[in-house]
Tab-separated table of N, CA and C in Angstrom:
chain	number	residue	atom	x	y	z
A	1	UNK	N	16.201	2.323	-3.908
A	1	UNK	CA	15.650	3.460	-3.178
A	1	UNK	C	15.729	4.685	-4.074
A	2	UNK	N	14.724	5.496	-4.014
A	2	UNK	CA	14.661	6.703	-4.826
A	2	UNK	C	14.503	7.915	-3.903
A	3	UNK	N	14.839	9.083	-4.392
A	3	UNK	CA	14.690	10.297	-3.606
A	3	UNK	C	13.219	10.645	-3.411
A	4	UNK	N	12.376	10.226	-4.348
A	4	UNK	CA	10.943	10.492	-4.263
A	4	UNK	C	10.302	9.639	-3.181
A	5	UNK	N	9.174	10.088	-2.634
A	5	UNK	CA	8.414	9.217	-1.731
A	5	UNK	C	7.789	8.084	-2.515
A	6	UNK	N	7.833	6.858	-1.958
A	6	UNK	CA	7.235	5.721	-2.633
A	6	UNK	C	6.372	4.930	-1.672
A	7	UNK	N	5.321	4.338	-2.230
A	7	UNK	CA	4.486	3.393	-1.492
A	7	UNK	C	4.303	2.194	-2.394
A	8	UNK	N	4.808	1.060	-1.902
A	8	UNK	CA	4.673	-0.208	-2.623
A	8	UNK	C	3.672	-1.102	-1.908
A	9	UNK	N	2.997	-1.926	-2.662
A	9	UNK	CA	2.048	-2.903	-2.120
A	9	UNK	C	2.380	-4.244	-2.758
A	10	UNK	N	2.621	-5.250	-1.913
A	10	UNK	CA	2.867	-6.591	-2.425
A	10	UNK	C	1.652	-7.462	-2.108
A	11	UNK	N	1.222	-8.236	-3.117
A	11	UNK	CA	0.144	-9.199	-2.950
A	11	UNK	C	0.696	-10.567	-3.292
A	12	UNK	N	0.098	-11.597	-2.695
A	12	UNK	CA	0.646	-12.943	-2.767
A	12	UNK	C	-0.393	-13.941	-3.252
A	13	UNK	N	0.041	-14.838	-4.108
A	13	UNK	CA	-0.843	-15.852	-4.701
A	13	UNK	C	-0.928	-17.062	-3.785
A	14	UNK	N	-1.990	-17.847	-4.004
A	14	UNK	CA	-2.129	-19.159	-3.369
A	14	UNK	C	-3.128	-19.965	-4.167
A	15	UNK	N	-3.243	-21.229	-3.811
A	15	UNK	CA	-4.217	-22.091	-4.458
A	15	UNK	C	-3.556	-23.190	-5.265
A	16	UNK	N	-4.371	-24.118	-5.689
A	16	UNK	CA	-3.907	-25.314	-6.406
A	16	UNK	C	-3.080	-24.949	-7.632
A	17	UNK	N	-3.479	-23.917	-8.346
A	17	UNK	CA	-2.752	-23.525	-9.557
A	17	UNK	C	-1.899	-22.269	-9.334
A	18	UNK	N	-1.432	-22.063	-8.127
A	18	UNK	CA	-0.682	-20.848	-7.820
A	18	UNK	C	0.618	-20.739	-8.625
A	19	UNK	N	1.142	-21.858	-9.077
A	19	UNK	CA	2.372	-21.784	-9.874
A	19	UNK	C	2.135	-21.070	-11.201
A	20	UNK	N	0.864	-20.922	-11.613
A	20	UNK	CA	0.551	-20.234	-12.851
A	20	UNK	C	0.448	-18.699	-12.638
A	21	UNK	N	0.378	-18.292	-11.388
A	21	UNK	CA	0.247	-16.874	-11.090
A	21	UNK	C	1.552	-16.282	-10.599
A	22	UNK	N	1.443	-15.046	-10.096
A	22	UNK	CA	2.638	-14.324	-9.633
A	22	UNK	C	2.310	-13.613	-8.339
A	23	UNK	N	3.289	-13.575	-7.443
A	23	UNK	CA	3.263	-12.579	-6.375
A	23	UNK	C	3.597	-11.271	-7.083
A	24	UNK	N	2.879	-10.209	-6.746
A	24	UNK	CA	3.026	-8.948	-7.484
A	24	UNK	C	3.467	-7.813	-6.579
A	25	UNK	N	4.210	-6.868	-7.175
A	25	UNK	CA	4.452	-5.608	-6.505
A	25	UNK	C	3.763	-4.516	-7.292
A	26	UNK	N	2.972	-3.742	-6.580
A	26	UNK	CA	2.265	-2.599	-7.139
A	26	UNK	C	2.839	-1.336	-6.506
A	27	UNK	N	2.637	-0.212	-7.171
A	27	UNK	CA	3.041	1.037	-6.538
A	27	UNK	C	1.990	2.103	-6.814
A	28	UNK	N	1.850	2.997	-5.835
A	28	UNK	CA	0.949	4.132	-5.984
A	28	UNK	C	1.642	5.204	-6.785
A	29	UNK	N	0.975	5.726	-7.787
A	29	UNK	CA	1.487	6.844	-8.559
A	29	UNK	C	0.910	8.167	-8.051
A	30	UNK	N	-0.117	8.066	-7.191
A	30	UNK	CA	-0.719	9.283	-6.636
A	30	UNK	C	-1.127	9.053	-5.186
A	31	UNK	N	-0.612	9.951	-4.318
A	31	UNK	CA	-0.976	9.960	-2.917
A	31	UNK	C	-0.624	11.305	-2.315
A	32	UNK	N	-1.222	11.604	-1.171
A	32	UNK	CA	-0.939	12.836	-0.415
A	32	UNK	C	-0.845	12.461	1.054
A	33	UNK	N	0.269	12.792	1.671
A	33	UNK	CA	0.479	12.507	3.077
A	33	UNK	C	0.897	13.791	3.774
A	34	UNK	N	0.239	14.101	4.888
A	34	UNK	CA	0.570	15.316	5.647
A	34	UNK	C	0.561	14.980	7.127
A	35	UNK	N	1.572	15.484	7.828
A	35	UNK	CA	1.635	15.387	9.284
A	35	UNK	C	1.723	16.808	9.805
A	36	UNK	N	0.764	17.173	10.674
A	36	UNK	CA	0.753	18.498	11.276
A	36	UNK	C	0.634	18.311	12.777
A	37	UNK	N	1.679	18.689	13.486
A	37	UNK	CA	1.699	18.658	14.958
A	37	UNK	C	1.128	17.351	15.533
A	38	UNK	N	1.615	16.231	15.008
A	38	UNK	CA	1.240	14.923	15.532
A	38	UNK	C	-0.017	14.321	14.960
A	39	UNK	N	-0.632	14.934	14.010
A	39	UNK	CA	-1.830	14.405	13.348
A	39	UNK	C	-1.485	14.087	11.900
A	40	UNK	N	-1.719	12.856	11.484
A	40	UNK	CA	-1.411	12.422	10.127
A	40	UNK	C	-2.715	12.242	9.358
A	41	UNK	N	-2.726	12.783	8.132
A	41	UNK	CA	-3.799	12.541	7.202
A	41	UNK	C	-3.175	12.112	5.891
A	42	UNK	N	-3.586	10.982	5.373
A	42	UNK	CA	-3.026	10.463	4.114
A	42	UNK	C	-4.169	10.035	3.216
A	43	UNK	N	-4.060	10.442	1.958
A	43	UNK	CA	-5.040	10.044	0.947
A	43	UNK	C	-4.294	9.242	-0.126
A	44	UNK	N	-4.858	8.098	-0.444
A	44	UNK	CA	-4.284	7.223	-1.461
A	44	UNK	C	-5.348	7.037	-2.546
A	45	UNK	N	-4.910	7.045	-3.782
A	45	UNK	CA	-5.833	6.968	-4.888
A	45	UNK	C	-5.605	5.638	-5.602
A	46	UNK	N	-6.428	4.607	-5.238
A	46	UNK	CA	-6.192	3.245	-5.737
A	46	UNK	C	-6.175	3.108	-7.256
A	47	UNK	N	-6.886	3.981	-7.967
A	47	UNK	CA	-6.858	3.885	-9.438
A	47	UNK	C	-5.454	4.179	-9.985
A	48	UNK	N	-4.633	4.836	-9.163
A	48	UNK	CA	-3.271	5.171	-9.605
A	48	UNK	C	-2.273	4.012	-9.404
A	49	UNK	N	-2.742	2.917	-8.805
A	49	UNK	CA	-1.857	1.762	-8.640
A	49	UNK	C	-1.398	1.258	-9.998
A	50	UNK	N	-0.111	0.964	-10.090
A	50	UNK	CA	0.420	0.347	-11.285
A	50	UNK	C	1.097	-0.951	-10.895
A	51	UNK	N	1.132	-1.893	-11.803
A	51	UNK	CA	1.777	-3.180	-11.587
A	51	UNK	C	3.243	-3.021	-11.983
A	52	UNK	N	4.134	-3.032	-10.991
A	52	UNK	CA	5.580	-2.898	-11.265
A	52	UNK	C	6.155	-4.168	-11.863
A	53	UNK	N	5.633	-5.315	-11.421
A	53	UNK	CA	6.117	-6.600	-11.914
A	53	UNK	C	5.854	-7.697	-10.934
A	54	UNK	N	6.468	-8.849	-11.205
A	54	UNK	CA	6.325	-10.030	-10.357
A	54	UNK	C	7.505	-10.109	-9.393
A	55	UNK	N	7.231	-10.597	-8.205
A	55	UNK	CA	8.298	-10.813	-7.228
A	55	UNK	C	8.766	-12.265	-7.350
A	56	UNK	N	10.061	-12.425	-7.498
A	56	UNK	CA	10.654	-13.762	-7.609
A	56	UNK	C	11.855	-13.832	-6.687
A	57	UNK	N	11.759	-14.718	-5.708
A	57	UNK	CA	12.836	-14.865	-4.722
A	57	UNK	C	13.241	-13.541	-4.106
A	58	UNK	N	12.242	-12.729	-3.768
A	58	UNK	CA	12.487	-11.459	-3.092
A	58	UNK	C	12.950	-10.326	-4.006
A	59	UNK	N	12.983	-10.539	-5.285
A	59	UNK	CA	13.416	-9.499	-6.236
A	59	UNK	C	12.307	-9.207	-7.241
A	60	UNK	N	12.247	-7.948	-7.650
A	60	UNK	CA	11.272	-7.544	-8.631
A	60	UNK	C	11.723	-7.926	-10.033
A	61	UNK	N	10.841	-8.628	-10.767
A	61	UNK	CA	11.088	-8.987	-12.158
A	61	UNK	C	10.133	-8.149	-12.996
A	62	UNK	N	10.625	-7.051	-13.574
A	62	UNK	CA	9.773	-6.153	-14.336
A	62	UNK	C	9.393	-6.723	-15.706
A	63	UNK	N	10.076	-7.768	-16.146
A	63	UNK	CA	9.797	-8.344	-17.454
A	63	UNK	C	8.910	-9.578	-17.413
A	64	UNK	N	8.420	-9.937	-16.219
A	64	UNK	CA	7.619	-11.161	-16.080
A	64	UNK	C	6.217	-11.055	-16.647
A	65	UNK	N	5.721	-9.834	-16.797
A	65	UNK	CA	4.346	-9.620	-17.260
A	65	UNK	C	4.339	-8.784	-18.531
A	66	UNK	N	3.454	-9.091	-19.439
A	66	UNK	CA	3.276	-8.261	-20.632
A	66	UNK	C	2.475	-7.014	-20.271
A	67	UNK	N	2.486	-6.040	-21.159
A	67	UNK	CA	1.659	-4.857	-20.955
A	67	UNK	C	0.193	-5.216	-20.881
A	68	UNK	N	-0.234	-6.205	-21.653
A	68	UNK	CA	-1.633	-6.643	-21.630
A	68	UNK	C	-1.961	-7.266	-20.276
A	69	UNK	N	-1.035	-8.059	-19.721
A	69	UNK	CA	-1.256	-8.658	-18.387
A	69	UNK	C	-1.360	-7.558	-17.340
A	70	UNK	N	-0.479	-6.568	-17.393
A	70	UNK	CA	-0.509	-5.457	-16.425
A	70	UNK	C	-1.848	-4.719	-16.520
A	71	UNK	N	-2.307	-4.457	-17.743
A	71	UNK	CA	-3.583	-3.765	-17.918
A	71	UNK	C	-4.749	-4.619	-17.370
A	72	UNK	N	-4.720	-5.898	-17.610
A	72	UNK	CA	-5.782	-6.789	-17.129
A	72	UNK	C	-5.799	-6.801	-15.576
A	73	UNK	N	-4.625	-6.868	-14.965
A	73	UNK	CA	-4.541	-6.850	-13.519
A	73	UNK	C	-5.035	-5.518	-12.972
A	74	UNK	N	-4.636	-4.413	-13.588
A	74	UNK	CA	-5.080	-3.100	-13.146
A	74	UNK	C	-6.603	-2.965	-13.231
A	75	UNK	N	-7.189	-3.441	-14.330
A	75	UNK	CA	-8.655	-3.409	-14.472
A	75	UNK	C	-9.324	-4.211	-13.354
A	76	UNK	N	-8.784	-5.388	-13.066
A	76	UNK	CA	-9.373	-6.242	-12.004
A	76	UNK	C	-9.279	-5.530	-10.655
A	77	UNK	N	-8.147	-4.912	-10.377
A	77	UNK	CA	-8.002	-4.173	-9.118
A	77	UNK	C	-9.054	-3.074	-9.022
A	78	UNK	N	-9.202	-2.310	-10.073
A	78	UNK	CA	-10.136	-1.177	-10.055
A	78	UNK	C	-11.587	-1.591	-10.057
A	79	UNK	N	-11.946	-2.588	-10.868
A	79	UNK	CA	-13.354	-2.950	-11.068
A	79	UNK	C	-13.860	-4.045	-10.132
A	80	UNK	N	-13.002	-4.985	-9.767
A	80	UNK	CA	-13.469	-6.160	-9.032
A	80	UNK	C	-12.985	-6.242	-7.591
A	81	UNK	N	-11.958	-5.482	-7.242
A	81	UNK	CA	-11.390	-5.597	-5.897
A	81	UNK	C	-11.621	-4.312	-5.089
A	82	UNK	N	-11.194	-3.164	-5.629
A	82	UNK	CA	-11.262	-1.909	-4.881
A	82	UNK	C	-12.400	-0.991	-5.328
A	83	UNK	N	-13.103	-1.338	-6.388
A	83	UNK	CA	-14.272	-0.594	-6.843
A	83	UNK	C	-14.011	0.918	-6.869
A	84	UNK	N	-12.995	1.300	-7.629
A	84	UNK	CA	-12.532	2.692	-7.615
A	84	UNK	C	-13.544	3.687	-8.180
A	85	UNK	N	-14.528	3.227	-8.952
A	85	UNK	CA	-15.567	4.162	-9.444
A	85	UNK	C	-16.370	4.716	-8.286
A	86	UNK	N	-16.677	3.877	-7.296
A	86	UNK	CA	-17.465	4.339	-6.143
A	86	UNK	C	-16.615	4.681	-4.948
A	87	UNK	N	-15.373	4.218	-4.915
A	87	UNK	CA	-14.470	4.479	-3.786
A	87	UNK	C	-13.115	4.938	-4.336
A	88	UNK	N	-13.050	6.166	-4.836
A	88	UNK	CA	-11.844	6.633	-5.513
A	88	UNK	C	-10.646	6.925	-4.611
A	89	UNK	N	-10.866	6.937	-3.289
A	89	UNK	CA	-9.751	7.217	-2.405
A	89	UNK	C	-9.825	6.383	-1.155
A	90	UNK	N	-8.653	6.097	-0.593
A	90	UNK	CA	-8.516	5.503	0.728
A	90	UNK	C	-7.977	6.596	1.633
A	91	UNK	N	-8.417	6.601	2.895
A	91	UNK	CA	-8.047	7.682	3.810
A	91	UNK	C	-7.475	7.079	5.101
A	92	UNK	N	-6.287	7.544	5.474
A	92	UNK	CA	-5.663	7.171	6.739
A	92	UNK	C	-5.656	8.409	7.625
A	93	UNK	N	-6.228	8.283	8.824
A	93	UNK	CA	-6.182	9.349	9.821
A	93	UNK	C	-5.584	8.750	11.064
A	94	UNK	N	-4.543	9.409	11.576
A	94	UNK	CA	-3.800	8.777	12.671
A	94	UNK	C	-3.108	9.827	13.550
A	95	UNK	N	-2.743	9.393	14.733
A	95	UNK	CA	-1.894	10.154	15.633
A	95	UNK	C	-0.459	9.655	15.478
A	96	UNK	N	0.472	10.568	15.564
A	96	UNK	CA	1.897	10.231	15.435
A	96	UNK	C	2.570	10.628	16.741
A	97	UNK	N	3.403	9.737	17.254
A	97	UNK	CA	4.179	10.057	18.476
A	97	UNK	C	5.599	9.534	18.314
A	98	UNK	N	6.483	10.100	19.100
A	98	UNK	CA	7.891	9.686	19.050
A	98	UNK	C	8.039	8.271	19.532
A	99	UNK	N	8.994	7.576	18.965
A	99	UNK	CA	9.329	6.191	19.303
A	99	UNK	C	10.850	6.103	19.279
A	100	UNK	N	11.439	5.223	20.090
A	100	UNK	CA	12.904	5.116	20.065
A	100	UNK	C	13.481	4.852	18.672
A	101	UNK	N	12.716	4.177	17.805
A	101	UNK	CA	13.194	3.866	16.459
A	101	UNK	C	12.855	4.962	15.432
A	102	UNK	N	12.028	5.912	15.815
A	102	UNK	CA	11.602	6.954	14.869
A	102	UNK	C	10.279	7.531	15.299
A	103	UNK	N	9.177	6.987	14.721
A	103	UNK	CA	7.822	7.431	15.043
A	103	UNK	C	6.919	6.203	15.157
A	104	UNK	N	5.826	6.386	15.884
A	104	UNK	CA	4.779	5.370	15.956
A	104	UNK	C	3.493	6.024	15.486
A	105	UNK	N	2.781	5.333	14.600
A	105	UNK	CA	1.556	5.835	14.017
A	105	UNK	C	0.411	4.910	14.448
A	106	UNK	N	-0.650	5.516	14.974
A	106	UNK	CA	-1.820	4.745	15.431
A	106	UNK	C	-3.067	5.428	14.928
A	107	UNK	N	-3.869	4.671	14.155
A	107	UNK	CA	-5.078	5.323	13.626
A	107	UNK	C	-5.984	4.383	12.872
A	108	UNK	N	-6.753	4.959	11.954
A	108	UNK	CA	-7.769	4.244	11.201
A	108	UNK	C	-7.586	4.432	9.699
A	109	UNK	N	-7.918	3.374	8.951
A	109	UNK	CA	-7.871	3.397	7.497
A	109	UNK	C	-9.275	3.184	6.971
A	110	UNK	N	-9.718	4.092	6.106
A	110	UNK	CA	-10.988	3.905	5.422
A	110	UNK	C	-10.680	3.438	4.008
A	111	UNK	N	-11.182	2.271	3.685
A	111	UNK	CA	-10.905	1.606	2.390
A	111	UNK	C	-12.199	1.005	1.902
A	112	UNK	N	-12.536	1.187	0.649
A	112	UNK	CA	-13.800	0.739	0.038
A	112	UNK	C	-15.010	1.039	0.931
A	113	UNK	N	-14.973	2.225	1.559
A	113	UNK	CA	-16.092	2.701	2.377
A	113	UNK	C	-16.131	2.155	3.793
A	114	UNK	N	-15.224	1.305	4.179
A	114	UNK	CA	-15.203	0.745	5.535
A	114	UNK	C	-14.012	1.325	6.315
A	115	UNK	N	-14.274	1.746	7.553
A	115	UNK	CA	-13.247	2.319	8.419
A	115	UNK	C	-12.847	1.309	9.475
A	116	UNK	N	-11.558	1.015	9.543
A	116	UNK	CA	-11.049	0.030	10.507
A	116	UNK	C	-9.762	0.563	11.130
A	117	UNK	N	-9.526	0.152	12.379
A	117	UNK	CA	-8.278	0.530	13.033
A	117	UNK	C	-7.128	-0.284	12.455
A	118	UNK	N	-5.960	0.319	12.476
A	118	UNK	CA	-4.750	-0.334	11.998
A	118	UNK	C	-3.904	-0.758	13.172
A	119	UNK	N	-3.108	-1.803	13.013
A	119	UNK	CA	-2.118	-2.086	14.043
A	119	UNK	C	-1.126	-0.920	14.059
A	120	UNK	N	-0.499	-0.679	15.224
A	120	UNK	CA	0.507	0.379	15.285
A	120	UNK	C	1.560	0.191	14.235
A	121	UNK	N	1.947	1.274	13.626
A	121	UNK	CA	2.979	1.257	12.581
A	121	UNK	C	4.209	1.962	13.144
A	122	UNK	N	5.346	1.294	13.130
A	122	UNK	CA	6.606	1.934	13.534
A	122	UNK	C	7.291	2.413	12.257
A	123	UNK	N	7.551	3.711	12.206
A	123	UNK	CA	8.240	4.329	11.082
A	123	UNK	C	9.673	4.568	11.528
A	124	UNK	N	10.612	3.931	10.831
A	124	UNK	CA	12.021	4.017	11.191
A	124	UNK	C	12.713	5.145	10.437
A	125	UNK	N	13.623	5.810	11.111
A	125	UNK	CA	14.504	6.780	10.454
A	125	UNK	C	15.780	6.021	10.070
A	126	UNK	N	16.078	6.027	8.772
A	126	UNK	CA	17.268	5.332	8.270
A	126	UNK	C	17.904	6.169	7.159
A	127	UNK	N	19.104	6.657	7.382
A	127	UNK	CA	19.845	7.361	6.341
A	127	UNK	C	19.082	8.480	5.671
A	128	UNK	N	18.433	9.317	6.456
A	128	UNK	CA	17.684	10.438	5.857
A	128	UNK	C	16.352	10.047	5.266
A	129	UNK	N	15.893	8.838	5.545
A	129	UNK	CA	14.622	8.341	5.032
A	129	UNK	C	13.722	7.911	6.169
A	130	UNK	N	12.427	7.905	5.909
A	130	UNK	CA	11.428	7.322	6.801
A	130	UNK	C	10.916	6.080	6.124
A	131	UNK	N	10.998	4.942	6.826
A	131	UNK	CA	10.617	3.670	6.212
A	131	UNK	C	9.732	2.874	7.166
A	132	UNK	N	8.728	2.218	6.600
A	132	UNK	CA	7.819	1.403	7.401
A	132	UNK	C	7.257	0.286	6.523
A	133	UNK	N	6.849	-0.774	7.192
A	133	UNK	CA	6.199	-1.893	6.521
A	133	UNK	C	4.981	-2.280	7.350
A	134	UNK	N	3.903	-2.566	6.681
A	134	UNK	CA	2.643	-2.877	7.338
A	134	UNK	C	1.938	-4.007	6.626
A	135	UNK	N	1.538	-5.034	7.370
A	135	UNK	CA	0.729	-6.115	6.805
A	135	UNK	C	-0.734	-5.817	7.077
A	136	UNK	N	-1.554	-6.000	6.046
A	136	UNK	CA	-2.992	-5.780	6.148
A	136	UNK	C	-3.735	-7.019	5.719
A	137	UNK	N	-4.920	-7.208	6.288
A	137	UNK	CA	-5.829	-8.280	5.911
A	137	UNK	C	-7.025	-7.635	5.237
A	138	UNK	N	-7.086	-7.643	3.903
A	138	UNK	CA	-8.143	-6.921	3.193
A	138	UNK	C	-9.559	-7.308	3.587
A	139	UNK	N	-9.796	-8.542	4.011
A	139	UNK	CA	-11.160	-8.936	4.352
A	139	UNK	C	-11.684	-8.156	5.566
A	140	UNK	N	-10.824	-7.552	6.375
A	140	UNK	CA	-11.291	-6.701	7.474
A	140	UNK	C	-12.076	-5.511	6.934
A	141	UNK	N	-11.810	-5.100	5.702
A	141	UNK	CA	-12.518	-4.012	5.054
A	141	UNK	C	-13.594	-4.525	4.107
A	142	UNK	N	-13.878	-5.810	4.166
A	142	UNK	CA	-14.919	-6.395	3.313
A	142	UNK	C	-14.441	-6.730	1.923
A	143	UNK	N	-13.143	-6.740	1.692
A	143	UNK	CA	-12.581	-7.050	0.381
A	143	UNK	C	-12.339	-8.536	0.295
A	144	UNK	N	-13.015	-9.162	-0.635
A	144	UNK	CA	-12.855	-10.615	-0.826
A	144	UNK	C	-11.592	-10.889	-1.615
A	145	UNK	N	-10.835	-11.928	-1.256
A	145	UNK	CA	-9.636	-12.280	-2.046
A	145	UNK	C	-10.026	-12.566	-3.499
A	146	UNK	N	-9.271	-11.987	-4.401
A	146	UNK	CA	-9.505	-12.174	-5.837
A	146	UNK	C	-9.292	-13.648	-6.208
A	147	UNK	N	-10.166	-14.160	-7.059
A	147	UNK	CA	-10.087	-15.552	-7.496
A	147	UNK	C	-10.130	-15.626	-9.016
A	148	UNK	N	-9.406	-16.591	-9.538
A	148	UNK	CA	-9.428	-16.871	-10.975
A	148	UNK	C	-9.410	-18.384	-11.156
A	149	UNK	N	-9.743	-18.817	-12.347
A	149	UNK	CA	-9.745	-20.243	-12.687
A	149	UNK	C	-10.548	-21.058	-11.661
A	150	UNK	N	-11.742	-20.574	-11.384
A	150	UNK	CA	-12.631	-21.284	-10.489
A	150	UNK	C	-12.128	-21.341	-9.055
A	151	UNK	N	-11.274	-20.427	-8.674
A	151	UNK	CA	-10.745	-20.396	-7.306
A	151	UNK	C	-9.439	-21.203	-7.132
A	152	UNK	N	-9.011	-21.879	-8.204
A	152	UNK	CA	-7.752	-22.650	-8.123
A	152	UNK	C	-6.548	-21.726	-8.062
A	153	UNK	N	-6.742	-20.479	-8.464
A	153	UNK	CA	-5.709	-19.445	-8.352
A	153	UNK	C	-6.374	-18.260	-7.679
A	154	UNK	N	-5.788	-17.801	-6.566
A	154	UNK	CA	-6.379	-16.670	-5.860
A	154	UNK	C	-5.286	-15.897	-5.119
A	155	UNK	N	-5.685	-14.729	-4.658
A	155	UNK	CA	-4.783	-13.934	-3.836
A	155	UNK	C	-4.990	-14.287	-2.373
A	156	UNK	N	-3.910	-14.285	-1.610
A	156	UNK	CA	-4.009	-14.478	-0.181
A	156	UNK	C	-4.756	-13.281	0.433
A	157	UNK	N	-5.332	-13.497	1.566
A	157	UNK	CA	-6.021	-12.439	2.299
A	157	UNK	C	-4.977	-11.696	3.144
A	158	UNK	N	-3.961	-11.209	2.444
A	158	UNK	CA	-2.853	-10.505	3.087
A	158	UNK	C	-2.164	-9.656	2.028
A	159	UNK	N	-1.779	-8.462	2.427
A	159	UNK	CA	-0.894	-7.668	1.583
A	159	UNK	C	0.101	-6.977	2.494
A	160	UNK	N	1.220	-6.581	1.904
A	160	UNK	CA	2.243	-5.870	2.658
A	160	UNK	C	2.475	-4.533	1.952
A	161	UNK	N	2.267	-3.445	2.716
A	161	UNK	CA	2.523	-2.108	2.192
A	161	UNK	C	3.850	-1.619	2.769
A	162	UNK	N	4.663	-0.999	1.919
A	162	UNK	CA	5.957	-0.477	2.333
A	162	UNK	C	6.047	0.972	1.914
A	163	UNK	N	6.447	1.829	2.869
A	163	UNK	CA	6.668	3.223	2.531
A	163	UNK	C	8.148	3.548	2.655
A	164	UNK	N	8.576	4.501	1.834
A	164	UNK	CA	9.943	4.985	1.853
A	164	UNK	C	9.896	6.459	1.421
A	165	UNK	N	9.974	7.332	2.406
A	165	UNK	CA	9.849	8.780	2.168
A	165	UNK	C	11.124	9.487	2.598
A	166	UNK	N	11.466	10.598	1.972
A	166	UNK	CA	12.556	11.407	2.470
A	166	UNK	C	12.150	11.986	3.835
A	167	UNK	N	13.069	11.958	4.804
A	167	UNK	CA	12.780	12.472	6.146
A	167	UNK	C	12.880	14.001	6.126
A	168	UNK	N	11.882	14.675	6.674
A	168	UNK	CA	11.944	16.135	6.742
A	168	UNK	C	12.906	16.561	7.859
A	169	UNK	N	13.545	17.680	7.697
A	169	UNK	CA	14.426	18.161	8.755
A	169	UNK	C	13.632	19.097	9.664
A	170	UNK	N	13.982	19.101	10.941
A	170	UNK	CA	13.368	20.011	11.897
A	170	UNK	C	11.955	19.677	12.280
A	171	UNK	N	11.487	18.486	11.965
A	171	UNK	CA	10.112	18.069	12.307
A	171	UNK	C	10.201	16.902	13.262
A	172	UNK	N	9.467	16.986	14.371
A	172	UNK	CA	9.347	15.845	15.281
A	172	UNK	C	7.970	15.241	15.074
A	173	UNK	N	7.708	14.163	15.813
A	173	UNK	CA	6.414	13.503	15.678
A	173	UNK	C	5.279	14.413	16.072
A	174	UNK	N	5.516	15.317	17.016
A	174	UNK	CA	4.409	16.115	17.549
A	174	UNK	C	4.518	17.611	17.219
A	175	UNK	N	5.608	18.019	16.577
A	175	UNK	CA	5.751	19.452	16.261
A	175	UNK	C	6.223	19.635	14.841
A	176	UNK	N	5.543	20.547	14.144
A	176	UNK	CA	5.952	20.865	12.782
A	176	UNK	C	5.006	20.254	11.764
A	177	UNK	N	5.323	20.564	10.505
A	177	UNK	CA	4.503	20.102	9.379
A	177	UNK	C	5.400	19.443	8.353
A	178	UNK	N	4.944	18.299	7.856
A	178	UNK	CA	5.657	17.621	6.769
A	178	UNK	C	4.608	17.168	5.762
A	179	UNK	N	4.952	17.283	4.465
A	179	UNK	CA	4.067	16.864	3.404
A	179	UNK	C	4.827	16.070	2.348
A	180	UNK	N	4.175	15.032	1.855
A	180	UNK	CA	4.714	14.253	0.763
A	180	UNK	C	3.576	14.047	-0.228
A	181	UNK	N	3.850	14.290	-1.478
A	181	UNK	CA	2.831	14.045	-2.522
A	181	UNK	C	3.519	13.365	-3.711
A	182	UNK	N	2.707	12.708	-4.405
A	182	UNK	CA	3.154	12.100	-5.649
A	182	UNK	C	1.982	12.084	-6.591
C-alpha cells in the first residue's frame, strides 16, 4: 500500500496454451477522480496504463517480463484493445451515497465510446484509506478478448479493477469535495 492513490487492473489468461502466458497486473499512471456533494466524476487515461508484472499465486512478480515484453503488451492494449488514439479517456459518472461499510457508488462507465451501467461498487474505509474492487466484463463495452497464437492463448472476458485512495477527512458521501489525481 502506498500513500498515493492507486488504480490497479488485473487481466487473466486462458486457452490451450495459457501456460505460455501470464495473468497481468497493470496500473494507471494518470487519472482524475472528483466527488462533489455526492456526484462522482472520474477520468482514466488508458494510454497511461503500465504493465507492473505477472501475477503468480496471488503475488506480483515484477521480474517475470522483459522491458520488450512490457512494451509489446502496452502497444497491444493501446492499438488493438482500447484504441487509445480514438478513445483517449474512459469516463465514470456516478452517484455516491453512504453505506454501512463506507460508500456505495452507482453509475455509468464510458469506455471505447460505449456507455454502460456498472454494478454497484462498495468503497470500504480501512485504516485511513478508501478501497474497492470491481469485476468488469469488457465485451459489454464491445471489447473483444485479446487473442494470440491463433486463439490458443487469449485473455478472459473479465478484469478486476482495484482502487486504493487516501480517505479525505471531513467529507461524507453526500457533502463536501474530494479530489485524487495522478
